[in-house]
CSV table of C-alpha atoms and ligand atoms in Angstrom, one decimal:
chain,number,residue,atom,x,y,z
A,1,MET,CA,102.6,99.0,86.6
A,2,GLN,CA,102.1,102.6,87.5
A,3,ASN,CA,101.7,105.6,85.3
A,4,GLU,CA,105.1,107.4,85.2
A,5,VAL,CA,103.6,110.7,86.2
A,6,THR,CA,101.2,109.4,88.8
A,7,HIS,CA,102.3,109.5,92.4
A,8,GLU,CA,98.8,108.9,93.8
A,9,GLY,CA,96.9,105.7,93.3
A,10,ALA,CA,93.7,105.4,91.3
A,11,ILE,CA,90.2,104.2,92.0
A,12,LEU,CA,88.2,101.7,90.0
A,13,VAL,CA,84.5,101.4,91.0
A,14,LEU,CA,82.6,98.3,89.9
A,15,SER,CA,78.9,98.3,90.2
A,16,GLY,CA,76.1,96.1,88.9
A,17,PRO,CA,73.3,94.0,90.3
A,18,SER,CA,74.0,91.5,93.0
A,19,GLY,CA,74.7,88.3,91.0
A,20,ALA,CA,76.1,90.2,88.0
A,21,GLY,CA,79.4,88.4,88.4
A,22,LYS,CA,81.6,91.1,89.9
A,23,SER,CA,83.4,88.8,92.4
A,24,THR,CA,83.8,86.1,89.7
A,25,ILE,CA,85.3,88.5,87.2
A,26,ILE,CA,87.7,90.1,89.7
A,27,ASN,CA,88.9,86.6,90.7
A,28,ALA,CA,89.3,85.5,87.0
A,29,ALA,CA,91.3,88.7,86.1
A,30,SER,CA,93.2,89.1,89.4
A,31,GLU,CA,96.5,87.7,88.1
A,32,GLU,CA,96.5,89.9,85.0
A,33,ILE,CA,95.6,93.3,86.5
A,34,GLY,CA,98.8,93.7,88.5
A,35,GLU,CA,99.0,94.8,92.1
A,36,TYR,CA,95.7,96.2,93.5
A,37,TYR,CA,93.9,96.7,96.8
A,38,PHE,CA,90.4,95.4,97.0
A,39,SER,CA,88.4,97.6,99.4
A,40,ILE,CA,86.6,95.2,101.8
A,41,SER,CA,83.3,96.8,102.7
A,42,THR,CA,81.6,96.8,106.1
A,43,THR,CA,78.0,95.5,106.1
A,44,THR,CA,75.2,94.8,108.5
A,45,ARG,CA,73.9,92.0,106.3
A,46,ALA,CA,74.3,88.4,107.5
A,47,PRO,CA,77.2,86.4,106.0
A,48,ARG,CA,76.3,84.0,103.3
A,49,VAL,CA,77.5,80.4,103.4
A,50,GLY,CA,81.2,80.4,102.7
A,51,GLU,CA,81.7,84.1,103.3
A,52,GLU,CA,84.4,85.0,105.8
A,53,ASN,CA,84.6,88.0,108.1
A,54,GLY,CA,87.5,90.3,107.0
A,55,VAL,CA,87.7,88.6,103.6
A,56,ASP,CA,84.4,89.2,101.9
A,57,TYR,CA,83.1,91.8,104.2
A,58,PHE,CA,83.5,93.1,107.7
A,59,PHE,CA,80.2,91.9,109.2
A,60,VAL,CA,79.0,94.2,112.0
A,61,ALA,CA,75.9,95.0,114.0
A,62,LYS,CA,73.7,97.9,113.0
A,63,GLU,CA,74.7,99.8,116.2
A,64,SER,CA,78.4,99.5,115.4
A,65,PHE,CA,77.9,100.6,111.8
A,66,GLU,CA,75.9,103.7,113.0
A,67,GLU,CA,78.7,104.6,115.4
A,68,ASP,CA,81.2,104.5,112.5
A,69,ILE,CA,78.9,106.8,110.5
A,70,LYS,CA,78.8,109.3,113.4
A,71,ALA,CA,82.6,109.1,113.7
A,72,GLY,CA,83.0,110.0,110.0
A,73,ASN,CA,84.8,106.7,109.3
A,74,PHE,CA,83.2,106.0,106.0
A,75,LEU,CA,84.3,107.4,102.6
A,76,GLU,CA,80.7,106.4,101.5
A,77,TYR,CA,77.9,104.3,102.7
A,78,ALA,CA,74.4,103.4,101.6
A,79,GLN,CA,71.4,101.2,102.4
A,80,VAL,CA,71.0,98.4,99.9
A,81,HIS,CA,68.3,95.7,100.2
A,82,GLY,CA,67.5,97.0,103.7
A,83,ASN,CA,71.1,96.6,105.0
A,84,TYR,CA,73.9,99.1,105.5
A,85,TYR,CA,77.0,98.8,103.3
A,86,GLY,CA,80.0,101.2,103.6
A,87,THR,CA,83.6,101.8,102.6
A,88,SER,CA,86.0,102.7,105.4
A,89,LEU,CA,88.2,105.7,104.6
A,90,LYS,CA,91.4,104.8,106.3
A,91,PRO,CA,92.6,101.7,104.4
A,92,VAL,CA,91.6,103.3,101.1
A,93,ARG,CA,93.7,106.4,101.9
A,94,GLU,CA,96.6,104.2,102.8
A,95,ALA,CA,96.4,102.2,99.6
A,96,LEU,CA,96.1,105.3,97.5
A,97,SER,CA,99.1,106.9,99.2
A,98,THR,CA,101.3,104.0,98.1
A,99,GLY,CA,100.1,104.4,94.5
A,100,LYS,CA,97.9,101.3,94.4
A,101,LEU,CA,94.8,100.7,92.2
A,102,VAL,CA,91.9,100.5,94.7
A,103,ILE,CA,89.0,98.4,93.5
A,104,PHE,CA,85.5,99.0,95.0
A,105,ASP,CA,82.5,96.7,94.6
A,106,ILE,CA,79.8,99.2,95.5
A,107,ASP,CA,76.3,100.1,94.4
A,108,VAL,CA,75.2,103.0,92.3
A,109,GLN,CA,74.6,105.3,95.3
A,110,GLY,CA,78.1,104.6,96.5
A,111,HIS,CA,79.5,105.3,93.0
A,112,ARG,CA,77.8,108.8,93.0
A,113,LEU,CA,79.3,109.6,96.4
A,114,VAL,CA,82.8,108.5,95.4
A,115,ARG,CA,82.5,110.6,92.2
A,116,ALA,CA,81.4,113.6,94.3
A,117,LYS,CA,84.5,113.2,96.5
A,118,MET,CA,87.2,111.7,94.3
A,119,ASN,CA,86.1,112.1,90.7
A,120,ASP,CA,89.6,113.1,89.6
A,121,ILE,CA,91.1,109.7,90.2
A,122,THR,CA,88.0,107.5,89.6
A,123,THR,CA,87.2,105.2,86.7
A,124,SER,CA,84.1,103.1,86.8
A,125,ALA,CA,82.5,100.1,85.1
A,126,PHE,CA,79.0,98.8,85.3
A,127,ILE,CA,78.9,95.0,85.2
A,128,THR,CA,75.8,93.1,84.1
A,129,PRO,CA,74.6,89.8,82.8
A,130,PRO,CA,73.3,90.1,79.2
A,131,THR,CA,69.6,90.0,80.3
A,132,LEU,CA,67.4,90.2,83.4
A,133,LYS,CA,66.5,86.6,82.8
A,134,ALA,CA,70.2,85.5,83.0
A,135,LEU,CA,70.6,87.5,86.2
A,136,ASP,CA,67.6,85.7,87.7
A,137,GLU,CA,69.0,82.3,86.6
A,138,ARG,CA,72.4,83.0,88.1
A,139,LEU,CA,71.0,84.2,91.4
A,140,ARG,CA,69.0,81.0,91.7
A,141,ALA,CA,72.0,78.9,90.6
A,142,ARG,CA,74.2,80.5,93.2
A,143,CYS,CA,71.9,79.0,95.9
A,144,THR,CA,72.9,81.6,98.5
A,145,ASP,CA,69.7,83.5,98.8
A,146,ASN,CA,66.1,82.5,99.4
A,147,ASN,CA,63.2,83.4,97.1
A,148,ASP,CA,62.3,86.7,98.9
A,149,VAL,CA,65.8,87.9,98.8
A,150,ILE,CA,66.2,87.0,95.1
A,151,THR,CA,62.9,88.9,94.3
A,152,GLN,CA,64.2,92.0,96.2
A,153,ARG,CA,67.6,91.8,94.3
A,154,ILE,CA,65.8,91.5,91.0
A,155,LEU,CA,63.6,94.6,91.8
A,156,ASN,CA,66.8,96.5,92.8
A,157,ALA,CA,68.5,95.4,89.6
A,158,LYS,CA,65.6,96.9,87.5
A,159,GLU,CA,66.3,100.2,89.1
A,160,GLU,CA,70.2,100.0,89.1
A,161,ILE,CA,70.4,99.3,85.4
A,162,LYS,CA,69.0,102.7,84.7
A,163,ALA,CA,72.2,104.2,86.1
A,164,VAL,CA,74.4,102.4,83.5
A,165,GLY,CA,75.0,105.7,81.6
A,166,GLU,CA,76.7,107.2,84.7
A,167,TYR,CA,79.7,104.8,84.2
A,168,ASP,CA,82.8,105.1,82.0
A,169,PHE,CA,82.4,101.5,80.8
A,170,THR,CA,79.8,98.7,80.6
A,171,ILE,CA,81.0,95.1,80.9
A,172,ILE,CA,78.5,92.5,79.7
A,173,ASN,CA,79.2,89.3,81.6
A,174,ASP,CA,78.2,86.9,78.9
A,175,THR,CA,81.1,84.4,79.4
A,176,VAL,CA,83.5,84.9,82.3
A,177,GLU,CA,86.4,84.7,79.9
A,178,LYS,CA,85.2,87.6,77.7
A,179,ALA,CA,84.1,89.7,80.7
A,180,ALA,CA,87.5,89.2,82.4
A,181,LYS,CA,89.3,90.3,79.3
A,182,ALA,CA,87.3,93.5,79.1
A,183,PHE,CA,87.9,94.0,82.9
A,184,VAL,CA,91.7,93.8,82.4
A,185,ILE,CA,91.5,96.5,79.8
A,186,VAL,CA,89.4,98.7,82.1
A,187,ALA,CA,91.7,98.2,85.0
A,188,LYS,CA,94.7,99.2,82.9
A,189,ALA,CA,92.8,102.3,81.7
A,190,ALA,CA,92.0,103.2,85.3
A,191,ARG,CA,95.7,103.1,86.3
A,192,LEU,CA,96.5,105.4,83.4
A,193,LYS,CA,94.0,108.0,84.3
A,194,GLN,CA,95.8,111.3,85.2
A,195,SER,CA,94.5,113.5,88.0
A,196,LYS,CA,94.4,117.2,87.7
A,197,GLU,CA,97.3,117.4,90.2
A,198,ASP,CA,99.4,115.1,88.0
A,199,GLU,CA,98.5,117.0,85.0
A,200,VAL,CA,99.8,120.3,86.5
A,201,LYS,CA,103.0,118.5,87.7
A,202,PHE,CA,103.5,117.0,84.2
A,203,ILE,CA,103.0,120.4,82.4
A,204,ASP,CA,105.5,122.1,84.8
A,205,LYS,CA,108.0,119.3,84.3
A,206,TRP,CA,107.5,119.3,80.6
A,207,LEU,CA,108.0,123.0,80.3
A,208,GLY,CA,111.0,122.9,82.5
A,209,GLU,CA,112.6,120.2,80.4
A,210,LYS,CA,111.8,122.1,77.2
A,211,SER,CA,113.5,125.3,78.5
A,212,ASP,CA,116.6,123.5,79.7
B,301,ADP,P1,78.3,89.4,92.3
B,301,ADP,O1,79.7,89.4,93.0
B,301,ADP,O2,78.2,90.4,91.3
B,301,ADP,O3,77.2,89.4,93.3
B,301,ADP,P2,79.0,86.6,91.6
B,301,ADP,O4,80.4,86.7,91.1
B,301,ADP,O5,78.7,86.0,93.0
B,301,ADP,O6,78.2,88.0,91.5
B,301,ADP,O7,78.2,85.7,90.5
B,301,ADP,C1,76.8,85.3,90.7
B,301,ADP,C2,76.7,83.9,90.3
B,301,ADP,O8,76.7,83.8,88.9
B,301,ADP,C3,77.7,82.9,90.8
B,301,ADP,O9,77.1,81.7,91.1
B,301,ADP,C4,78.7,82.8,89.6
B,301,ADP,O10,79.4,81.6,89.7
B,301,ADP,C5,77.8,82.9,88.4
B,301,ADP,N1,78.4,83.5,87.2
B,301,ADP,C6,79.2,84.6,87.2
B,301,ADP,N2,79.5,84.9,85.9
B,301,ADP,C7,78.9,83.9,85.1
B,301,ADP,C8,78.8,83.7,83.7
B,301,ADP,N3,79.5,84.5,82.8
B,301,ADP,N4,78.0,82.7,83.3
B,301,ADP,C9,77.4,81.9,84.2
B,301,ADP,N5,77.4,82.1,85.5
B,301,ADP,C10,78.1,83.1,86.0
B,302,5GP,P1,75.7,91.7,98.3
B,302,5GP,O1,74.8,91.7,99.5
B,302,5GP,O2,75.2,91.0,97.1
B,302,5GP,O3,77.1,91.4,98.7
B,302,5GP,O4,75.8,93.3,97.9
B,302,5GP,C1,74.7,94.0,97.6
B,302,5GP,C2,75.0,95.3,96.9
B,302,5GP,O5,75.7,96.2,97.8
B,302,5GP,C3,75.9,95.2,95.7
B,302,5GP,O6,75.3,96.0,94.7
B,302,5GP,C4,77.2,95.7,96.1
B,302,5GP,O7,77.9,96.3,95.1
B,302,5GP,C5,76.8,96.8,97.1
B,302,5GP,N1,77.9,97.1,98.1
B,302,5GP,C6,78.8,96.3,98.7
B,302,5GP,N2,79.6,97.0,99.5
B,302,5GP,C7,79.2,98.3,99.4
B,302,5GP,C8,79.7,99.5,100.0
B,302,5GP,O8,80.7,99.5,100.7
B,302,5GP,N3,79.1,100.6,99.7
B,302,5GP,C9,78.0,100.6,98.8
B,302,5GP,N4,77.4,101.8,98.6
B,302,5GP,N5,77.5,99.5,98.3
B,302,5GP,C10,78.1,98.3,98.5
């Protein structure tokens, strides 16, 4: 469902440590949040077992990523855990122009860049397990990363958690069910966010109707 006065889409940024449960929560809530476009990022990291090119990420070589940077193809990009990750501008623009809710799973650096460029239509949520210990356990249980990678992700998480105050909402992923419920509410709020442009249009229309 779209806000009556919104003609442009809206952005919902989700951040949180790797292993926080972002993918799990989006999947659990996907039927309830209505039509949305999930922004598939491009990355130079190697695919994990079970990950598919064009579904989870576009997996590319470092040289190709750097060419895209030069060509100005990214809305934002960052280096995370020693790899590049970026959001391509074109599909996001297209989805927004059709009024869709565009969901990003990006890190705290990416969130800052999106805020700097598109604050007006952006809502954000930081997703985290209840404790660092729970994060460690979930990363190990996921069995997709070796010890060194997990150690690096935990170190990164200790830094990322400090940015929690920069987000509109915090979702504690205690149980998937509770977190998915909170996520549905946040997604609905994101759709209702009114941009400055919509606000001006609404006021004009409202005054026009009043003077009729
Ligand atoms: P992210 O997308 O943030 O990297 P994932 O969705 O892959 O995280 O979740 C990391 C791991 O934790 C997965 O193995 C997932 O099944 C598990 N997980 C997610 N949410 C919970 C939860 N509430 N309780 C227990 N395990 C969870
Ligand atoms: P992972 O390797 O676990 O899939 O992701 C590692 C981190 O990179 C996560 O914090 C994730 O949110 C972030 N990330 C994924 N895609 C992007 C992106 O396009 N831009 C930015 N800035 N971060 C991303």
